CSV table of C-alpha atoms in Angstrom, one decimal:
chain,number,residue,atom,x,y,z
A,1,MET,CA,14.1,-18.7,88.9
A,2,ASN,CA,12.4,-15.3,88.6
A,3,ASP,CA,11.9,-15.1,92.4
A,4,LEU,CA,15.5,-16.1,93.2
A,5,VAL,CA,16.9,-13.6,90.7
A,6,ARG,CA,14.7,-10.7,91.8
A,7,GLN,CA,15.0,-11.4,95.5
A,8,HIS,CA,18.8,-12.0,95.8
A,9,THR,CA,20.6,-10.5,92.8
A,10,ALA,CA,21.1,-7.1,91.1
A,11,LEU,CA,20.1,-8.4,87.6
A,12,ASP,CA,17.5,-6.5,85.7
A,13,ASP,CA,14.6,-7.9,83.6
A,14,SER,CA,16.6,-7.9,80.4
A,15,ASP,CA,19.3,-9.9,82.1
A,16,LEU,CA,16.7,-12.3,83.4
A,17,GLU,CA,15.3,-12.7,79.9
A,18,TRP,CA,18.8,-13.6,78.7
A,19,LEU,CA,19.1,-16.3,81.4
A,20,HIS,CA,15.7,-17.7,80.4
A,21,LEU,CA,17.0,-18.0,76.8
A,22,LEU,CA,20.0,-19.8,78.1
A,23,VAL,CA,18.0,-22.2,80.3
A,24,SER,CA,15.7,-23.0,77.3
A,25,GLU,CA,18.8,-24.1,75.4
A,26,TRP,CA,21.1,-25.7,78.0
A,27,GLN,CA,19.6,-29.2,77.9
A,28,LEU,CA,21.6,-29.5,74.7
A,29,LEU,CA,24.9,-28.4,76.4
A,30,SER,CA,24.2,-30.9,79.2
A,31,ASP,CA,23.6,-33.8,76.9
A,32,LEU,CA,26.6,-33.0,74.7
A,33,SER,CA,28.8,-32.6,77.7
A,34,PHE,CA,27.5,-35.8,79.5
A,35,ALA,CA,27.5,-33.4,82.5
A,36,ASP,CA,25.3,-31.7,85.1
A,37,LEU,CA,24.9,-28.0,84.8
A,38,VAL,CA,24.2,-25.6,87.7
A,39,LEU,CA,23.7,-21.8,87.1
A,40,TRP,CA,25.2,-19.7,89.8
A,41,VAL,CA,24.6,-15.9,90.0
A,42,PRO,CA,26.3,-13.5,92.5
A,43,THR,CA,24.0,-12.0,95.1
A,44,ARG,CA,23.3,-8.3,95.3
A,45,ASP,CA,26.0,-7.7,97.9
A,46,GLY,CA,28.6,-9.8,96.0
A,47,ALA,CA,29.4,-11.9,99.0
A,48,ARG,CA,27.7,-15.2,97.8
A,49,TYR,CA,26.4,-17.1,94.8
A,50,VAL,CA,22.9,-18.4,94.6
A,51,SER,CA,22.0,-21.3,92.3
A,52,ILE,CA,19.0,-20.4,90.2
A,53,ALA,CA,18.7,-23.4,87.8
A,54,GLN,CA,19.9,-26.9,87.3
A,55,MET,CA,20.0,-29.4,84.5
A,56,ARG,CA,20.9,-33.1,84.4
A,57,PRO,CA,22.1,-35.0,81.3
A,58,ASN,CA,20.0,-37.5,79.4
A,59,THR,CA,23.2,-39.0,78.0
A,60,GLY,CA,25.1,-40.0,81.2
A,61,PRO,CA,25.0,-40.4,85.0
A,62,THR,CA,24.3,-37.4,87.2
A,63,SER,CA,26.8,-35.8,89.6
A,64,TYR,CA,24.1,-34.3,91.8
A,65,GLN,CA,21.5,-36.5,93.5
A,66,ASP,CA,20.1,-33.5,95.3
A,67,ASP,CA,18.3,-30.4,94.0
A,68,MET,CA,20.7,-27.6,94.0
A,69,VAL,CA,18.3,-24.7,93.1
A,70,GLY,CA,18.2,-22.2,95.9
A,71,HIS,CA,21.5,-23.1,97.5
A,72,PHE,CA,24.0,-20.4,98.5
A,73,VAL,CA,27.8,-20.6,98.4
A,74,PRO,CA,30.0,-18.0,99.9
A,75,ARG,CA,32.4,-16.3,97.6
A,76,GLY,CA,35.9,-17.7,98.0
A,77,ARG,CA,34.7,-21.3,98.7
A,78,ARG,CA,34.8,-22.3,95.0
A,79,PRO,CA,37.7,-20.5,93.4
A,80,MET,CA,36.8,-21.6,89.9
A,81,LEU,CA,33.5,-19.8,90.2
A,82,ASP,CA,35.3,-16.7,91.3
A,83,ALA,CA,37.9,-16.9,88.4
A,84,ALA,CA,35.2,-17.5,85.8
A,85,LEU,CA,33.2,-14.5,87.0
A,86,ASP,CA,36.1,-12.1,87.5
A,87,GLU,CA,38.2,-13.0,84.5
A,88,GLY,CA,35.3,-13.9,82.1
A,89,ARG,CA,37.0,-17.1,80.9
A,90,ILE,CA,36.3,-20.8,81.0
A,91,VAL,CA,38.1,-22.4,84.0
A,92,ARG,CA,39.1,-26.0,83.9
A,93,GLU,CA,42.0,-26.1,86.4
A,94,GLY,CA,42.0,-28.3,89.4
A,95,ASP,CA,41.8,-32.0,90.2
A,96,PRO,CA,38.5,-33.9,90.2
A,97,GLU,CA,36.3,-33.6,93.2
A,98,TRP,CA,35.1,-36.7,95.1
A,99,ARG,CA,31.4,-36.8,96.0
A,100,GLU,CA,30.2,-39.9,97.8
A,101,GLU,CA,33.1,-41.9,96.4
A,102,VAL,CA,32.4,-40.6,92.8
A,103,PRO,CA,35.1,-38.6,91.0
A,104,VAL,CA,33.6,-35.4,89.4
A,105,ARG,CA,35.4,-33.1,87.0
A,106,VAL,CA,34.3,-29.5,87.6
A,107,GLU,CA,34.5,-26.7,85.1
A,108,SER,CA,33.2,-23.1,85.2
A,109,ILE,CA,31.7,-21.3,82.2
A,110,PRO,CA,31.0,-17.6,82.4
A,111,VAL,CA,27.6,-16.5,81.1
A,112,ARG,CA,28.2,-13.3,79.2
A,113,ARG,CA,25.6,-10.8,77.9
A,114,GLU,CA,27.1,-8.1,75.8
A,115,SER,CA,30.0,-6.8,77.9
A,116,ARG,CA,28.9,-8.1,81.3
A,117,VAL,CA,29.2,-11.5,83.0
A,118,LEU,CA,25.9,-12.3,84.6
A,119,GLY,CA,26.8,-15.6,86.2
A,120,VAL,CA,28.6,-18.8,85.9
A,121,ILE,CA,27.6,-22.3,84.8
A,122,ALA,CA,29.3,-25.1,86.8
A,123,ARG,CA,29.7,-28.1,84.6
A,124,ASN,CA,30.1,-31.3,86.6
A,125,THR,CA,31.0,-34.5,84.9
A,126,ASN,CA,30.7,-37.9,86.6
A,127,LEU,CA,33.9,-39.7,85.8
A,128,LEU,CA,32.9,-43.1,87.3
A,129,THR,CA,32.1,-44.5,83.9
A,130,VAL,CA,34.8,-42.9,81.8
A,131,ARG,CA,36.1,-45.0,79.0
A,132,THR,CA,37.7,-44.5,75.6
A,133,PRO,CA,35.2,-42.3,73.8
A,134,SER,CA,33.6,-43.3,70.5
A,135,ARG,CA,33.4,-41.1,67.4
A,136,LEU,CA,29.9,-40.1,68.5
A,137,GLU,CA,31.0,-39.1,72.0
A,138,LEU,CA,34.0,-37.2,70.6
A,139,THR,CA,31.7,-35.2,68.3
A,140,TYR,CA,29.4,-34.5,71.3
A,141,LEU,CA,32.3,-33.3,73.4
A,142,GLN,CA,33.7,-31.1,70.7
A,143,SER,CA,30.3,-29.5,70.0
A,144,ALA,CA,29.8,-29.0,73.7
A,145,SER,CA,33.2,-27.2,73.9
A,146,ASP,CA,32.2,-24.9,71.0
A,147,LEU,CA,28.9,-24.0,72.6
A,148,ALA,CA,30.6,-23.4,76.0
A,149,GLN,CA,33.0,-20.9,74.3
A,150,MET,CA,30.1,-19.2,72.6
A,151,ILE,CA,28.3,-18.8,75.9
A,152,ALA,CA,31.5,-17.4,77.4
A,153,VAL,CA,31.7,-14.7,74.7
A,154,GLY,CA,28.0,-13.9,74.6
A,155,ALA,CA,27.3,-15.5,71.2
A,156,PHE,CA,24.9,-18.2,72.6
A,157,PRO,CA,22.0,-18.4,73.0
A,158,PHE,CA,20.7,-16.6,70.0
A,159,PRO,CA,18.5,-13.5,70.8
A,160,GLY,CA,14.9,-14.0,69.8
A,161,GLN,CA,15.3,-17.7,69.3
A,162,GLN,CA,13.8,-19.1,72.5
A,163,VAL,CA,13.3,-22.9,72.0
A,164,ASP,CA,10.5,-25.1,73.1
A,165,MET,CA,12.5,-27.9,74.7
A,166,ASP,CA,9.6,-30.4,74.3
A,167,ALA,CA,9.2,-29.8,70.6
A,168,SER,CA,12.7,-29.2,69.5
A,169,PRO,CA,15.0,-32.1,68.5
A,170,ARG,CA,17.5,-33.3,71.1
A,171,ALA,CA,21.0,-34.5,70.6
A,172,GLY,CA,19.9,-38.2,71.1
A,173,ASP,CA,17.3,-37.9,68.4
A,174,GLY,CA,19.9,-37.3,65.7
A,175,LEU,CA,23.0,-35.1,65.3
A,176,ILE,CA,25.0,-33.9,62.2
A,177,ARG,CA,28.2,-31.9,62.4
A,178,LEU,CA,28.9,-29.7,59.4
A,179,ASP,CA,32.1,-27.8,58.4
A,180,ALA,CA,32.2,-24.2,57.4
A,181,ASP,CA,31.0,-25.0,53.9
A,182,GLY,CA,28.0,-27.1,54.9
A,183,VAL,CA,29.7,-30.4,54.2
A,184,VAL,CA,28.8,-33.3,56.6
A,185,GLN,CA,31.7,-34.2,58.9
A,186,TYR,CA,29.8,-36.6,61.1
A,187,ALA,CA,26.3,-38.0,61.2
A,188,SER,CA,25.0,-40.0,64.1
A,189,PRO,CA,23.2,-43.4,63.5
A,190,ASN,CA,19.8,-41.9,64.3
A,191,ALA,CA,20.5,-39.0,61.9
A,192,LEU,CA,21.5,-41.3,59.1
A,193,SER,CA,18.4,-43.4,59.7
A,194,ALA,CA,16.2,-40.3,59.4
A,195,TYR,CA,17.7,-39.4,56.1
A,196,HIS,CA,17.3,-43.0,54.8
A,197,ARG,CA,13.6,-42.5,55.7
A,198,LEU,CA,13.6,-39.5,53.3
A,199,GLY,CA,15.1,-41.7,50.6
A,200,LEU,CA,18.9,-41.3,50.9
A,201,ALA,CA,20.6,-44.5,49.7
A,202,ALA,CA,24.2,-43.5,50.6
A,203,ASP,CA,26.2,-42.2,53.5
A,204,LEU,CA,25.9,-38.5,54.5
A,205,VAL,CA,29.5,-37.9,55.4
A,206,GLY,CA,31.3,-35.9,52.7
A,207,HIS,CA,28.1,-34.6,51.1
A,208,HIS,CA,26.8,-31.1,51.2
A,209,LEU,CA,23.8,-31.3,53.5
A,210,GLY,CA,21.8,-28.5,52.0
A,211,GLN,CA,22.0,-29.8,48.4
A,212,THR,CA,21.4,-33.4,49.6
A,213,THR,CA,18.3,-32.3,51.6
A,214,ALA,CA,16.9,-30.3,48.6
A,215,GLU,CA,17.3,-33.3,46.3
A,216,LEU,CA,15.4,-35.6,48.7
A,217,ALA,CA,12.6,-33.1,49.2
A,218,PRO,CA,9.9,-32.8,46.5
A,219,ALA,CA,10.7,-30.2,43.8
A,220,ARG,CA,9.4,-26.8,44.9
A,221,GLY,CA,11.0,-24.3,42.5
A,222,PRO,CA,12.6,-21.3,44.1
A,223,VAL,CA,12.0,-22.6,47.6
A,224,ASP,CA,14.7,-25.2,47.0
A,225,GLU,CA,17.3,-22.5,47.1
A,226,ALA,CA,16.1,-21.4,50.5
A,227,LEU,CA,16.1,-25.1,51.7
A,228,VAL,CA,19.7,-25.5,50.5
A,229,LYS,CA,20.7,-22.4,52.5
A,230,LEU,CA,18.8,-23.4,55.6
A,231,ALA,CA,20.3,-26.9,55.7
A,232,SER,CA,23.8,-25.5,55.0
A,233,GLY,CA,23.9,-24.2,58.6
A,234,TRP,CA,24.5,-20.4,58.1
A,235,ALA,CA,21.7,-19.2,60.4
A,236,PRO,CA,19.9,-20.5,63.5
A,237,ARG,CA,16.7,-21.9,62.1
A,238,GLY,CA,14.2,-24.7,62.6
A,239,PHE,CA,12.3,-26.3,59.7
A,240,GLU,CA,10.9,-29.6,58.4
A,241,VAL,CA,11.5,-31.6,55.3
A,242,GLU,CA,9.0,-34.0,53.9
A,243,SER,CA,9.2,-36.6,51.2
A,244,SER,CA,7.1,-39.5,50.2
A,245,GLY,CA,9.0,-41.7,52.6
A,246,GLY,CA,8.8,-39.5,55.8
A,247,VAL,CA,9.1,-36.2,57.6
A,248,ILE,CA,12.1,-35.0,59.6
A,249,GLN,CA,12.4,-32.0,61.8
A,250,LEU,CA,15.7,-30.1,61.7
A,251,ARG,CA,17.3,-27.4,63.9
A,252,VAL,CA,20.5,-25.7,62.8
A,253,ILE,CA,22.9,-24.1,65.3
A,254,PRO,CA,25.8,-22.2,63.7
A,255,LEU,CA,29.1,-22.6,65.6
A,256,LYS,CA,31.2,-19.5,66.2
A,257,PRO,CA,33.2,-20.2,69.3
A,258,LYS,CA,35.8,-17.4,68.5
A,259,GLY,CA,33.6,-15.2,66.5
A,260,GLU,CA,34.3,-16.9,63.2
A,261,HIS,CA,31.9,-19.4,61.6
A,262,ILE,CA,33.6,-22.8,61.8
A,263,GLY,CA,30.7,-25.0,61.0
A,264,SER,CA,27.2,-26.0,62.3
A,265,LEU,CA,25.4,-28.4,64.5
A,266,VAL,CA,22.3,-29.9,63.1
A,267,LEU,CA,19.8,-31.6,65.4
A,268,LEU,CA,17.1,-33.7,63.7
A,269,ARG,CA,14.3,-36.0,64.6
A,270,ASP,CA,12.2,-38.4,62.5
A,271,VAL,CA,8.6,-37.1,63.1
A,272,THR,CA,6.9,-39.2,60.4
A,273,GLU,CA,4.7,-41.0,62.8
A,274,LEU,CA,4.0,-37.9,64.8
A,275,ARG,CA,2.8,-35.9,61.7
A,276,ARG,CA,0.7,-38.9,60.6
A,277,ARG,CA,-1.0,-39.0,63.9
A,278,GLU,CA,-1.5,-35.2,63.8
A,279,ARG,CA,-3.2,-35.6,60.4
A,280,GLU,CA,-5.4,-38.3,61.8
A,281,LEU,CA,-6.4,-36.0,64.6
A,282,ILE,CA,-7.2,-33.2,62.2
A,283,THR,CA,-9.3,-35.6,60.2
A,284,LYS,CA,-11.1,-36.8,63.3
A,285,ASP,CA,-11.6,-33.2,64.4
A,286,ALA,CA,-13.2,-32.3,61.1
A,287,THR,CA,-15.3,-35.5,61.4
A,288,ILE,CA,-16.5,-34.5,64.8
A,289,ARG,CA,-17.4,-31.0,63.6
A,290,GLU,CA,-19.3,-32.5,60.7
A,291,ILE,CA,-21.2,-34.8,63.1
A,292,HIS,CA,-22.0,-31.8,65.4
A,293,HIS,CA,-23.3,-29.9,62.3
A,294,ARG,CA,-25.4,-32.9,61.2
A,295,VAL,CA,-26.8,-33.5,64.7
A,296,LYS,CA,-27.8,-29.8,64.8
A,297,ASN,CA,-29.5,-30.1,61.4
A,298,ASN,CA,-31.3,-33.3,62.5
A,299,LEU,CA,-32.5,-31.7,65.7
A,300,GLN,CA,-33.9,-28.9,63.7
A,301,THR,CA,-35.7,-31.5,61.6
A,302,VAL,CA,-37.1,-33.1,64.7
A,303,ALA,CA,-38.3,-29.7,66.0
A,304,ALA,CA,-40.0,-29.0,62.7
A,305,LEU,CA,-41.7,-32.4,62.7
A,306,LEU,CA,-43.0,-31.8,66.2
A,307,ARG,CA,-44.3,-28.4,65.2
A,308,LEU,CA,-46.1,-29.9,62.3
A,309,GLN,CA,-47.5,-32.6,64.5
A,310,ALA,CA,-48.7,-30.1,67.1
A,311,ARG,CA,-50.5,-28.0,64.4
A,312,ARG,CA,-52.2,-31.2,63.2
A,313,MET,CA,-53.4,-32.2,66.6
A,314,GLY,CA,-55.6,-29.1,67.1
A,315,SER,CA,-56.9,-27.8,70.4
A,316,ALA,CA,-59.7,-30.5,70.7
A,317,ALA,CA,-57.4,-33.6,70.4
A,318,THR,CA,-58.3,-36.4,72.7
A,319,GLY,CA,-55.9,-38.2,75.0
A,320,THR,CA,-55.8,-41.1,72.6
A,321,SER,CA,-55.0,-39.1,69.5
A,322,ALA,CA,-52.4,-37.1,71.4
A,323,ARG,CA,-50.7,-40.3,72.5
A,324,ASP,CA,-50.8,-41.7,69.0
A,325,ALA,CA,-49.3,-38.5,67.6
A,326,LEU,CA,-46.5,-38.6,70.2
A,327,ASN,CA,-45.8,-42.3,69.3
A,328,GLU,CA,-45.5,-41.3,65.6
A,329,ALA,CA,-43.0,-38.6,66.6
A,330,VAL,CA,-41.0,-41.0,68.6
A,331,ARG,CA,-40.7,-43.4,65.7
A,332,ARG,CA,-39.6,-40.5,63.4
A,333,VAL,CA,-36.9,-39.5,65.9
A,334,GLY,CA,-36.0,-43.2,66.3
A,335,SER,CA,-35.2,-43.6,62.6
A,336,ILE,CA,-32.7,-40.7,62.9
A,337,ALA,CA,-31.2,-42.3,66.0
A,338,ILE,CA,-30.7,-45.6,64.2
A,339,VAL,CA,-28.6,-43.8,61.5
A,340,HIS,CA,-26.5,-42.0,64.2
A,341,GLU,CA,-25.9,-45.2,66.1
A,342,THR,CA,-24.6,-46.9,62.9
A,343,LEU,CA,-22.4,-43.8,62.1
A,344,SER,CA,-20.9,-44.0,65.6
A,345,GLN,CA,-19.4,-47.3,64.7
A,346,ASN,CA,-17.2,-46.0,61.9
A,347,LEU,CA,-15.5,-42.7,60.9
A,348,ASP,CA,-15.9,-42.5,57.2
A,349,GLU,CA,-19.4,-40.9,57.2
A,350,ARG,CA,-20.8,-43.7,55.1
A,351,VAL,CA,-23.1,-46.5,56.3
A,352,SER,CA,-24.4,-49.8,55.0
A,353,PHE,CA,-28.1,-49.0,54.7
A,354,ASP,CA,-29.4,-52.6,54.6
A,355,ASP,CA,-29.0,-53.0,58.4
A,356,ILE,CA,-30.7,-49.6,59.0
A,357,ALA,CA,-33.6,-50.6,56.7
A,358,ASP,CA,-34.0,-53.9,58.6
A,359,ARG,CA,-34.0,-52.2,62.0
A,360,VAL,CA,-36.5,-49.5,60.8
A,361,MET,CA,-38.8,-52.3,59.5
A,362,ALA,CA,-38.6,-54.1,62.9
A,363,MET,CA,-39.3,-50.9,64.8
A,364,VAL,CA,-42.4,-49.9,62.7
A,365,ALA,CA,-43.8,-53.5,62.6
A,366,GLU,CA,-44.5,-53.2,66.3
A,367,ILE,CA,-47.5,-50.8,65.6
A,368,SER,CA,-49.2,-53.2,63.1
A,369,PRO,CA,-52.9,-53.6,64.0
A,370,GLY,CA,-52.9,-57.1,62.5
A,371,THR,CA,-50.4,-59.8,61.7
A,372,VAL,CA,-48.3,-58.3,59.0
A,373,ALA,CA,-44.9,-59.7,57.8
A,374,CYS,CA,-42.3,-57.2,56.6
A,375,ARG,CA,-39.3,-58.3,54.5
A,376,ARG,CA,-36.6,-56.7,52.4
A,377,VAL,CA,-35.6,-57.8,48.9
A,378,GLY,CA,-32.4,-56.6,47.3
A,379,GLY,CA,-29.8,-54.3,48.8
A,380,PHE,CA,-29.5,-50.5,49.4
A,381,GLY,CA,-25.7,-50.7,49.5
A,382,VAL,CA,-23.4,-48.2,51.2
A,383,LEU,CA,-24.8,-44.7,51.4
A,384,ASP,CA,-23.5,-41.3,52.5
A,385,ALA,CA,-24.8,-40.2,55.8
A,386,LYS,CA,-26.5,-37.2,54.2
A,387,VAL,CA,-28.6,-39.6,52.1
A,388,ALA,CA,-29.1,-42.2,54.8
A,389,THR,CA,-30.7,-39.9,57.4
A,390,PRO,CA,-33.6,-38.6,55.3
A,391,LEU,CA,-34.0,-41.9,53.6
A,392,ALA,CA,-34.4,-43.7,57.0
A,393,MET,CA,-37.1,-41.1,57.8
A,394,VAL,CA,-38.9,-41.6,54.5
A,395,LEU,CA,-38.8,-45.4,54.9
A,396,THR,CA,-40.3,-45.0,58.4
A,397,GLU,CA,-43.1,-42.9,57.1
A,398,LEU,CA,-44.0,-45.2,54.2
A,399,LEU,CA,-43.9,-48.4,56.4
A,400,GLN,CA,-45.9,-46.6,59.1
A,401,ASN,CA,-48.5,-45.4,56.5
A,402,ALA,CA,-48.8,-48.9,55.0
A,403,LEU,CA,-49.4,-50.6,58.3
A,404,GLU,CA,-51.8,-48.1,59.7
A,405,HIS,CA,-53.9,-47.5,56.6
A,406,GLY,CA,-53.5,-50.8,54.7
A,407,PHE,CA,-54.6,-53.2,57.4
A,408,GLY,CA,-57.3,-53.4,60.0
A,409,PRO,CA,-57.3,-55.1,63.5
A,410,GLY,CA,-56.7,-58.8,63.2
A,411,GLU,CA,-56.0,-58.7,59.4
A,412,GLN,CA,-53.0,-60.6,57.9
A,413,GLY,CA,-50.8,-59.4,55.2
A,414,ARG,CA,-47.3,-58.5,54.1
A,415,VAL,CA,-45.2,-55.5,53.3
A,416,GLU,CA,-42.2,-55.8,51.0
A,417,VAL,CA,-39.3,-53.3,50.6
A,418,SER,CA,-37.4,-53.7,47.4
A,419,ALA,CA,-34.1,-51.9,46.7
A,420,VAL,CA,-32.2,-51.8,43.4
A,421,ARG,CA,-28.9,-49.9,43.1
A,422,ASP,CA,-27.8,-48.6,39.8
A,423,GLY,CA,-24.0,-48.2,40.2
A,424,GLY,CA,-23.5,-46.3,37.0
A,425,GLU,CA,-22.3,-42.7,36.6
A,426,GLU,CA,-25.6,-41.4,38.0
A,427,ASP,CA,-25.6,-44.0,40.8
A,428,ARG,CA,-29.4,-44.0,41.5
A,429,LEU,CA,-31.4,-46.0,44.0
A,430,LEU,CA,-34.8,-47.4,43.1
A,431,VAL,CA,-36.9,-48.2,46.2
A,432,THR,CA,-40.3,-49.9,46.2
A,433,VAL,CA,-42.5,-50.3,49.2
A,434,GLN,CA,-45.5,-52.5,48.4
A,435,ASP,CA,-48.2,-54.0,50.6
A,436,ASP,CA,-51.2,-56.3,49.9
A,437,GLY,CA,-53.6,-54.3,52.1
A,438,ARG,CA,-56.9,-52.5,51.4
A,439,GLY,CA,-55.4,-50.2,48.8
A,440,LEU,CA,-55.8,-46.5,48.0
A,441,PRO,CA,-59.2,-44.6,48.3
A,442,ALA,CA,-60.9,-43.7,45.1
A,443,GLY,CA,-59.6,-40.5,43.6
A,444,PHE,CA,-56.5,-40.4,45.9
A,445,ASP,CA,-53.7,-38.1,44.7
A,446,PRO,CA,-50.4,-38.7,46.6
A,447,GLN,CA,-49.0,-35.4,45.4
A,448,ARG,CA,-51.8,-33.4,47.0
A,449,ALA,CA,-52.8,-35.6,50.0
A,450,GLY,CA,-52.7,-33.7,53.3
A,451,ASN,CA,-51.5,-36.6,55.4
A,452,LEU,CA,-48.6,-35.4,57.5
A,453,GLY,CA,-46.6,-38.6,56.8
A,454,LEU,CA,-46.9,-38.1,53.0
A,455,GLN,CA,-46.1,-34.4,53.4
A,456,ILE,CA,-42.9,-35.4,55.1
A,457,VAL,CA,-42.1,-38.0,52.4
A,458,ARG,CA,-42.6,-35.5,49.6
A,459,THR,CA,-40.5,-32.8,51.3
A,460,LEU,CA,-37.6,-35.2,52.0
A,461,VAL,CA,-37.6,-37.1,48.7
A,462,GLU,CA,-38.1,-34.2,46.4
A,463,GLY,CA,-36.6,-31.3,48.4
A,464,GLU,CA,-33.6,-32.8,50.3
A,465,LEU,CA,-32.8,-36.0,48.3
A,466,GLY,CA,-33.5,-34.5,44.9
A,467,GLY,CA,-35.5,-37.6,43.9
A,468,ALA,CA,-39.0,-38.6,42.7
A,469,PHE,CA,-41.9,-40.1,44.6
A,470,ASP,CA,-45.1,-41.8,43.4
A,471,MET,CA,-47.8,-43.9,45.0
A,472,VAL,CA,-50.0,-46.1,42.9
A,473,PRO,CA,-52.3,-49.1,43.3
A,474,ALA,CA,-50.4,-52.4,43.4
A,475,PRO,CA,-51.2,-55.1,40.8
A,476,GLY,CA,-54.0,-57.2,42.2
A,477,ARG,CA,-54.4,-55.7,45.7
A,478,GLY,CA,-52.7,-53.1,47.9
A,479,THR,CA,-50.5,-50.1,47.4
A,480,ARG,CA,-47.1,-49.5,45.8
A,481,VAL,CA,-44.8,-46.6,46.5
A,482,VAL,CA,-41.9,-46.0,44.2
A,483,LEU,CA,-38.8,-43.8,45.1
A,484,ASP,CA,-36.1,-42.9,42.5
A,485,ILE,CA,-33.2,-41.2,44.4
A,486,PRO,CA,-29.7,-40.1,43.2
A,487,VAL,CA,-27.3,-41.4,45.8
A,488,ARG,CA,-23.9,-40.2,44.6
A,489,ALA,CA,-22.3,-38.7,47.7
A,490,GLU,CA,-20.6,-35.8,45.9
A,491,THR,CA,-23.9,-34.5,44.6
A,492,HIS,CA,-25.4,-34.2,48.0
A,493,ARG,CA,-22.2,-32.6,49.5
A,494,SER,CA,-22.3,-29.9,46.7
A,495,ALA,CA,-26.0,-29.4,47.2
A,496,GLU,CA,-25.6,-28.9,51.0
A,497,ARG,CA,-22.7,-26.5,50.5
A,498,GLU,CA,-24.8,-24.4,48.1
A,499,ALA,CA,-27.7,-24.5,50.6
A,500,GLY,CA,-25.4,-23.5,53.4
C-alpha cells in the first residue's frame, strides 16, 4: 500500500496515515455490508485510478475471486468512481453488474479527510444469495450505511484510534445497537450470550447498556461512573468488563452520520477462556522463572561442594582417593537431580518426598561395602521444593556416611530411615537414620567433626532448613542420627525472600 501510494499518487504522508487508519477499520464495514471493498485512489496525473487495498467480507460471499490490489482503471470507465470523487457523495445509481453470471451491486463511497476527498471505496455486494433480511442483517446494513456516511464526511475513522484487527472484537463476535441515550435497540444472539455469561438474567433490549454493565461488574466505587459513561457509547473506546462469571471485551463506535450523535455501535467478544489461558501462561511463566532461579542456586551449591571436595583432596591425593571423591560428588549432584526430575512432572512446586527418599536410598546402597539392607518407615509427605532439595542432599550424606563408616567389606547389616510428620501449626518433620553398624568412635562429637559429609549436613540442616541435627549411639549397636526440621512452605519462602 505504501509503495503504490508513493509511486503512483500525489498523496502525502499524512494522507497515507489516514488511509492506514481506514484500512485498519474497514473489515467492520465489509462485514456489516456483506460486501467486498476496494480502495481506489486517483493517480498523480488524474487520468487513472489505482487500487491500493482490498477487503472481503466474513459474513457473505465475495464478489471478487481475484486480487484487485495494484490494478489500474482509466478515468471515465467507471462513472460512479468519478461521481463519488468529484462530487464527494455516496453514489448508488445504476443497475447491478454481472460478473461470471453473478449479479453484483456496486456503490461508491468517497473517502474524505478534512476538506479533501483522497479516494473512493467501491463497495461490491454479491446478490446471488439475496433473501428477505433478518433483524440481525437489517441492523448490520443500517450500521454499515451510517459508517459509510461518516467516511464520506470525514468523521470515520477516528484520529488516533488505530485498531488492532486481530485483537478487536468483530461484528460476528457480538453486536449491540444503542440509541442516542445509550438504550439498547438491538443485541445479537452472541452479544446476549456474552452478557448472560456476566450474570444478566433478562433481555438487553430496552435497557440502558451503561447502567446494566456497571451493575453486572463488581462494585468499584467512582470507577462505576466511568464504566456507565463508556458503555453508553459517547466516545470511541475499548475496554473490558469482568465479573465472577466471565470477561467480555467491548468496543464502542459512536454513530454520527450527519454530524449529530444518533446512537452507537458496540462490538463485544466473550474473552473468558482467553483471559483464563493468559493467566495460566503468566502462572507458568512465573513457575519457569522460579525454576531457573532454583536451578541457578542449586548449581551454585554443586560448585561449592566441588570446591570443598577439592580442598579436602589435597595435592598428594592418589588416583583411588580422587576417584572416590568424584563418586561422592556425583551422588550429591544426583540427589539434586532426583528432586528436579520429580518437580518436572508437576507444576505446583511441591513434591511427594517418599519417592525421592526411596530413590536416594537405592542410589546410595550401590556403594555399600557389605550386604546392607535399606528400608523406609513412615512417610515424609508432600514437601515444598525449597525443603525437598536440601533434605535430599542431607539424606544422601547421612546414608553414605552410615554405609561407608558403619560397615566393613563383607559385613551384613541394615539401615532404617524413619519419618514422622507433625501436621500441626508448626508442621515439623522428625527424621531418624539408624544403622546397626560398628558405631561411633570414642569421644566423637558430631557438631565439631571435620568430616565433609557431616559439615554439609550441619550447614544444610541448621543454616538452610532452620532445623536441628544430632548424632548419637543407637540402643544396642550402631549409630542414630536425628533431624528435626520445620517444613511449613511459607516459612521457607519468607526466609528465602529475606536472604535474597
